[in-house]
Amino acid sequence: MSDIAPDPSRRDQPPKLVAVDLDGTVVDYHDEQLTTPSRAVIEAIGRVRAAGVPVAVVTGRALWGTVRTASDLGLDEGFASSNHGAAEFDLGRGEVSYEAVVDVRSAVEAFMAADGAVEFAVAHGLDGWWHTKGFKRDFHAKWAGVIDLDDLLDRPAARIVARVASDNKYGSATRCPHAMRLADGAGLDPLAYHVEVGYNGWVDIGPPGVTKATGIARIAERYGVSSADTVVFGDAHNDLTMFAWAGHAVAMAQADPDVRAAADEVAPSVWEDGVAKVLSRWFP
């Protein structure tokens, strides 16, 4: 599944909106070092835009990391959805255009009851990660600083991260079993929170009913484009909602089997510039 040989199930007509995930899709998985898109991917995105088709970013990243890589892609206008759909940035205006928040206190107390060793980080706009003292800073990010638990509890946030020790690394083939147990133990009400279990001890908590699908749907509505005319690219379980929403979903070759199975097409891997190779079919 590392090529793009002809497939009758694939979309033939060019899309009217292209949406790309970031990590594992247009850039290598991030860890301790900053990664940037390849020249092939940047040029492919440029051809899409030159054809008059908008390109959106839809990612689980926090806002500041989203904006940075959107700039690396050459996106100086349009919209980027981040925090699993809970925040949106207007790249042309340089401002937050949408943000939903949740009650931090109830979520944090539930996770602490499930595991006393859990650490937390919260996202507030473009600040960077505010985090508890023991939160492991083992990846490249913008760090706002250490925050006392009492201060963390008192302010709503667009995104909360609960983290436990894990031997899984970001980009592992499967989600972290420790994080999955933590999320199950916390047992947050799905009517109050949306929960995403990550790969390296992370559990992301955001507003209920907010996903990557709602993020790209909001952007598509801004452009007057239907889901049927939207093509999305992704590699992870948090992309499945937008795969289901979009008219054509493209998974990266290195994605988990169930992610690939949910897509309409499988592109070459992120290391093979899969996004660029698929886009070249519509935008040579």
Short mmCIF file of C-alpha atoms in Angstrom, two decimals:
data_model
loop_
_atom_site.label_atom_id
_atom_site.label_comp_id
_atom_site.label_asym_id
_atom_site.label_seq_id
_atom_site.Cartn_x
_atom_site.Cartn_y
_atom_site.Cartn_z
CA MET A 1 0.00 0.00 0.00
CA SER A 2 2.93 2.29 -0.60
CA ASP A 3 2.01 3.36 -4.13
CA ILE A 4 -0.88 5.10 -5.84
CA ALA A 5 -1.67 2.61 -8.58
CA PRO A 6 -5.03 3.15 -10.34
CA ASP A 7 -7.98 2.27 -8.13
CA PRO A 8 -11.58 2.61 -9.34
CA SER A 9 -12.74 3.67 -5.86
CA ARG A 10 -10.57 6.77 -5.88
CA ARG A 11 -11.88 10.22 -6.62
CA ASP A 12 -11.38 11.36 -10.23
CA GLN A 13 -12.52 15.01 -10.05
CA PRO A 14 -10.32 17.61 -8.31
CA PRO A 15 -11.55 18.56 -4.83
CA LYS A 16 -12.80 22.03 -3.97
CA LEU A 17 -11.17 21.92 -0.52
CA VAL A 18 -8.09 20.02 0.68
CA ALA A 19 -7.50 19.39 4.39
CA VAL A 20 -4.27 17.98 5.80
CA ASP A 21 -3.31 16.66 9.19
CA LEU A 22 0.23 17.60 10.27
CA ASP A 23 2.24 15.03 12.25
CA GLY A 24 2.64 11.81 10.33
CA THR A 25 0.97 13.33 7.27
CA VAL A 26 2.88 16.38 6.01
CA VAL A 27 5.74 16.25 8.52
CA ASP A 28 7.56 13.44 10.30
CA TYR A 29 6.41 12.57 13.81
CA HIS A 30 7.68 15.24 16.21
CA ASP A 31 9.60 14.38 19.35
CA GLU A 32 12.60 16.30 20.67
CA GLN A 33 13.35 18.03 17.39
CA LEU A 34 11.46 20.40 15.13
CA THR A 35 10.37 18.87 11.84
CA THR A 36 9.43 20.72 8.67
CA PRO A 37 7.59 19.74 5.48
CA SER A 38 9.58 18.51 2.51
CA ARG A 39 10.02 20.65 -0.58
CA ALA A 40 7.80 18.23 -2.53
CA VAL A 41 4.91 18.68 -0.09
CA ILE A 42 5.30 22.47 0.04
CA GLU A 43 5.27 22.68 -3.75
CA ALA A 44 2.25 20.38 -4.01
CA ILE A 45 0.31 22.55 -1.56
CA GLY A 46 1.34 25.58 -3.60
CA ARG A 47 -0.08 24.05 -6.79
CA VAL A 48 -3.40 23.37 -5.07
CA ARG A 49 -3.64 26.98 -3.97
CA ALA A 50 -2.53 28.27 -7.38
CA ALA A 51 -5.50 26.39 -8.85
CA GLY A 52 -7.80 28.41 -6.59
CA VAL A 53 -8.51 25.55 -4.18
CA PRO A 54 -8.17 26.39 -0.47
CA VAL A 55 -5.99 24.24 1.78
CA ALA A 56 -6.87 23.83 5.45
CA VAL A 57 -4.91 22.35 8.32
CA VAL A 58 -6.78 20.03 10.70
CA THR A 59 -4.65 18.70 13.54
CA GLY A 60 -4.62 17.57 17.12
CA ARG A 61 -1.74 19.94 17.81
CA ALA A 62 -2.14 23.00 19.99
CA LEU A 63 -2.56 26.35 18.26
CA TRP A 64 1.03 27.59 18.39
CA GLY A 65 2.49 24.44 16.82
CA THR A 66 -0.28 24.43 14.22
CA VAL A 67 0.42 28.00 13.13
CA ARG A 68 4.16 27.33 12.89
CA THR A 69 3.84 24.39 10.50
CA ALA A 70 1.06 26.07 8.51
CA SER A 71 3.56 28.85 7.86
CA ASP A 72 6.19 26.29 6.86
CA LEU A 73 3.69 24.96 4.30
CA GLY A 74 3.35 28.46 2.82
CA LEU A 75 -0.19 28.96 4.07
CA ASP A 76 -0.51 32.71 4.60
CA GLU A 77 -4.31 32.72 4.40
CA GLY A 78 -7.18 30.40 5.16
CA PHE A 79 -7.88 28.48 8.34
CA ALA A 80 -6.16 25.97 10.60
CA SER A 81 -8.14 23.82 13.03
CA SER A 82 -6.25 22.61 16.09
CA ASN A 83 -6.75 20.93 19.46
CA HIS A 84 -8.81 18.19 17.77
CA GLY A 85 -11.28 20.77 16.46
CA ALA A 86 -11.60 22.86 19.63
CA ALA A 87 -9.69 25.86 18.25
CA GLU A 88 -9.33 27.55 14.88
CA PHE A 89 -6.86 30.15 13.63
CA ASP A 90 -7.41 32.61 10.80
CA LEU A 91 -4.02 32.52 9.07
CA GLY A 92 -4.66 35.68 7.04
CA ARG A 93 -5.76 37.81 9.97
CA GLY A 94 -3.33 36.24 12.41
CA GLU A 95 -5.94 35.68 15.09
CA VAL A 96 -7.96 32.98 16.82
CA SER A 97 -11.28 32.69 14.97
CA TYR A 98 -12.89 30.02 17.16
CA GLU A 99 -12.21 28.39 20.51
CA ALA A 100 -14.31 26.10 22.71
CA VAL A 101 -13.35 25.44 26.34
CA VAL A 102 -14.11 22.88 29.03
CA ASP A 103 -14.29 22.80 32.80
CA VAL A 104 -10.80 21.81 33.90
CA ARG A 105 -11.57 21.03 37.54
CA SER A 106 -13.93 18.08 37.04
CA ALA A 107 -11.65 16.43 34.48
CA VAL A 108 -8.46 16.85 36.52
CA GLU A 109 -10.09 15.53 39.70
CA ALA A 110 -11.36 12.44 37.84
CA PHE A 111 -7.91 11.67 36.44
CA MET A 112 -6.21 12.20 39.78
CA ALA A 113 -8.63 9.76 41.37
CA ALA A 114 -7.74 7.21 38.68
CA ASP A 115 -3.94 7.60 39.07
CA GLY A 116 -2.22 9.78 41.65
CA ALA A 117 0.93 9.98 39.51
CA VAL A 118 -0.81 11.71 36.60
CA GLU A 119 0.56 15.08 35.41
CA PHE A 120 -1.26 17.77 33.44
CA ALA A 121 -0.84 20.43 30.80
CA VAL A 122 -3.40 22.92 29.49
CA ALA A 123 -3.67 25.02 26.34
CA HIS A 124 -4.78 28.66 26.45
CA GLY A 125 -4.75 30.33 23.03
CA LEU A 126 -1.21 30.92 21.76
CA ASP A 127 0.38 30.95 25.23
CA GLY A 128 2.12 27.60 25.06
CA TRP A 129 1.73 24.66 27.43
CA TRP A 130 1.06 25.56 31.04
CA HIS A 131 1.94 22.42 32.96
CA THR A 132 2.29 20.87 36.39
CA LYS A 133 5.81 20.54 37.76
CA GLY A 134 6.24 16.84 37.00
CA PHE A 135 4.98 17.00 33.42
CA LYS A 136 7.69 15.55 31.19
CA ARG A 137 8.98 18.07 28.66
CA ASP A 138 10.46 15.50 26.32
CA PHE A 139 9.24 16.90 23.01
CA HIS A 140 9.62 20.11 21.03
CA ALA A 141 6.93 22.60 22.03
CA LYS A 142 6.25 26.11 23.23
CA TRP A 143 6.34 26.10 27.04
CA ALA A 144 4.44 28.82 28.87
CA GLY A 145 5.66 27.66 32.27
CA VAL A 146 4.88 25.67 35.40
CA ILE A 147 1.46 26.19 36.96
CA ASP A 148 0.23 25.20 40.41
CA LEU A 149 -2.59 22.70 40.43
CA ASP A 150 -4.91 25.18 42.15
CA ASP A 151 -4.29 27.77 39.42
CA LEU A 152 -4.75 25.16 36.71
CA LEU A 153 -8.15 24.18 38.13
CA ASP A 154 -9.60 27.67 38.15
CA ARG A 155 -9.47 28.56 34.44
CA PRO A 156 -11.36 26.84 31.60
CA ALA A 157 -9.16 25.56 28.75
CA ALA A 158 -9.60 24.50 25.15
CA ARG A 159 -7.53 21.41 25.81
CA ILE A 160 -6.29 19.45 28.79
CA VAL A 161 -3.60 16.78 28.61
CA ALA A 162 -3.36 14.10 31.29
CA ARG A 163 -0.11 12.17 31.10
CA VAL A 164 1.32 9.07 32.74
CA ALA A 165 4.67 7.31 32.36
CA SER A 166 4.87 5.24 29.18
CA ASP A 167 7.40 3.27 27.20
CA ASN A 168 5.50 4.02 23.99
CA LYS A 169 6.94 6.75 21.79
CA TYR A 170 5.06 9.24 19.67
CA GLY A 171 4.32 7.57 16.35
CA SER A 172 4.20 4.07 17.82
CA ALA A 173 2.12 1.50 15.97
CA THR A 174 -0.49 1.31 18.74
CA ARG A 175 -2.00 3.67 21.27
CA CYS A 176 -0.47 3.61 24.73
CA PRO A 177 -2.06 0.93 26.96
CA HIS A 178 -1.21 2.95 30.11
CA ALA A 179 -3.03 5.97 28.71
CA MET A 180 -5.99 3.82 27.72
CA ARG A 181 -6.26 2.46 31.26
CA LEU A 182 -6.00 6.00 32.64
CA ALA A 183 -8.81 7.23 30.41
CA ASP A 184 -11.01 4.27 31.30
CA GLY A 185 -10.32 4.80 35.01
CA ALA A 186 -11.21 8.48 34.85
CA GLY A 187 -14.50 7.63 33.15
CA LEU A 188 -15.32 11.15 31.97
CA ASP A 189 -18.90 11.74 30.88
CA PRO A 190 -18.94 11.88 27.04
CA LEU A 191 -21.71 14.46 27.27
CA ALA A 192 -19.27 16.79 29.05
CA TYR A 193 -15.90 15.91 27.45
CA HIS A 194 -14.38 14.46 24.31
CA VAL A 195 -11.42 12.16 25.07
CA GLU A 196 -8.62 11.10 22.68
CA VAL A 197 -6.06 8.52 23.82
CA GLY A 198 -2.59 9.11 22.38
CA TYR A 199 0.55 7.10 21.81
CA ASN A 200 3.03 8.12 24.51
CA GLY A 201 1.14 8.24 27.79
CA TRP A 202 -1.12 11.12 26.71
CA VAL A 203 -4.85 11.51 27.08
CA ASP A 204 -6.32 14.59 25.39
CA ILE A 205 -9.51 16.07 26.83
CA GLY A 206 -11.61 18.61 24.98
CA PRO A 207 -15.18 19.87 24.56
CA PRO A 208 -17.94 17.31 23.90
CA GLY A 209 -19.02 16.81 20.32
CA VAL A 210 -15.86 18.51 19.07
CA THR A 211 -13.63 16.49 16.76
CA LYS A 212 -11.54 16.92 13.66
CA ALA A 213 -14.76 16.38 11.71
CA THR A 214 -16.42 19.41 13.31
CA GLY A 215 -13.23 21.39 12.74
CA ILE A 216 -13.09 20.74 8.99
CA ALA A 217 -16.88 21.07 8.67
CA ARG A 218 -16.67 24.59 10.13
CA ILE A 219 -13.94 25.53 7.67
CA ALA A 220 -15.78 24.01 4.70
CA GLU A 221 -18.85 26.04 5.61
CA ARG A 222 -16.77 29.22 5.53
CA TYR A 223 -15.88 28.44 1.92
CA GLY A 224 -19.32 27.16 0.94
CA VAL A 225 -17.86 23.74 0.09
CA SER A 226 -19.68 20.47 0.78
CA SER A 227 -18.20 17.42 2.45
CA ALA A 228 -18.53 15.59 -0.87
CA ASP A 229 -16.12 18.06 -2.48
CA THR A 230 -13.54 17.86 0.32
CA VAL A 231 -10.48 15.61 0.36
CA VAL A 232 -8.76 14.96 3.71
CA PHE A 233 -5.39 13.42 4.56
CA GLY A 234 -4.48 11.81 7.89
CA ASP A 235 -2.67 8.99 9.64
CA ALA A 236 -4.13 8.47 13.12
CA HIS A 237 -7.23 7.43 15.02
CA ASN A 238 -8.21 11.04 15.68
CA ASP A 239 -8.52 11.45 11.90
CA LEU A 240 -11.29 8.85 11.64
CA THR A 241 -14.08 11.34 12.30
CA MET A 242 -13.00 13.56 9.41
CA PHE A 243 -12.47 10.45 7.25
CA ALA A 244 -16.13 9.63 7.82
CA TRP A 245 -17.20 13.22 7.11
CA ALA A 246 -15.24 13.89 3.92
CA GLY A 247 -16.13 12.88 0.41
CA HIS A 248 -12.68 11.34 -0.04
CA ALA A 249 -10.31 10.30 2.75
CA VAL A 250 -6.64 9.48 2.22
CA ALA A 251 -4.65 7.57 4.83
CA MET A 252 -0.87 7.46 4.97
CA ALA A 253 0.79 4.08 4.34
CA GLN A 254 2.35 3.88 7.81
CA ALA A 255 -1.01 4.34 9.59
CA ASP A 256 -2.56 1.60 11.72
CA PRO A 257 -4.49 -1.01 9.70
CA ASP A 258 -7.86 0.18 10.99
CA VAL A 259 -7.06 3.77 9.97
CA ARG A 260 -6.07 2.61 6.50
CA ALA A 261 -9.20 0.48 6.28
CA ALA A 262 -11.39 3.52 7.02
CA ALA A 263 -9.92 5.53 4.13
CA ASP A 264 -10.97 5.64 0.49
CA GLU A 265 -7.34 5.57 -0.58
CA VAL A 266 -3.92 4.85 0.91
CA ALA A 267 -1.08 7.17 -0.02
CA PRO A 268 2.63 6.45 0.24
CA SER A 269 4.03 7.12 3.69
CA VAL A 270 4.91 10.51 5.13
CA TRP A 271 8.58 9.67 4.50
CA GLU A 272 7.76 9.13 0.81
CA ASP A 273 5.89 12.46 0.41
CA GLY A 274 2.58 10.65 0.07
CA VAL A 275 0.48 13.82 0.26
CA ALA A 276 2.41 15.37 -2.62
CA LYS A 277 2.09 12.22 -4.74
CA VAL A 278 -1.68 12.01 -4.32
CA LEU A 279 -2.24 15.74 -4.87
CA SER A 280 -0.22 15.58 -8.10
CA ARG A 281 -3.02 13.48 -9.62
CA TRP A 282 -5.39 16.46 -9.45
CA PHE A 283 -2.86 19.31 -9.45
CA PRO A 284 0.12 18.31 -11.63
#
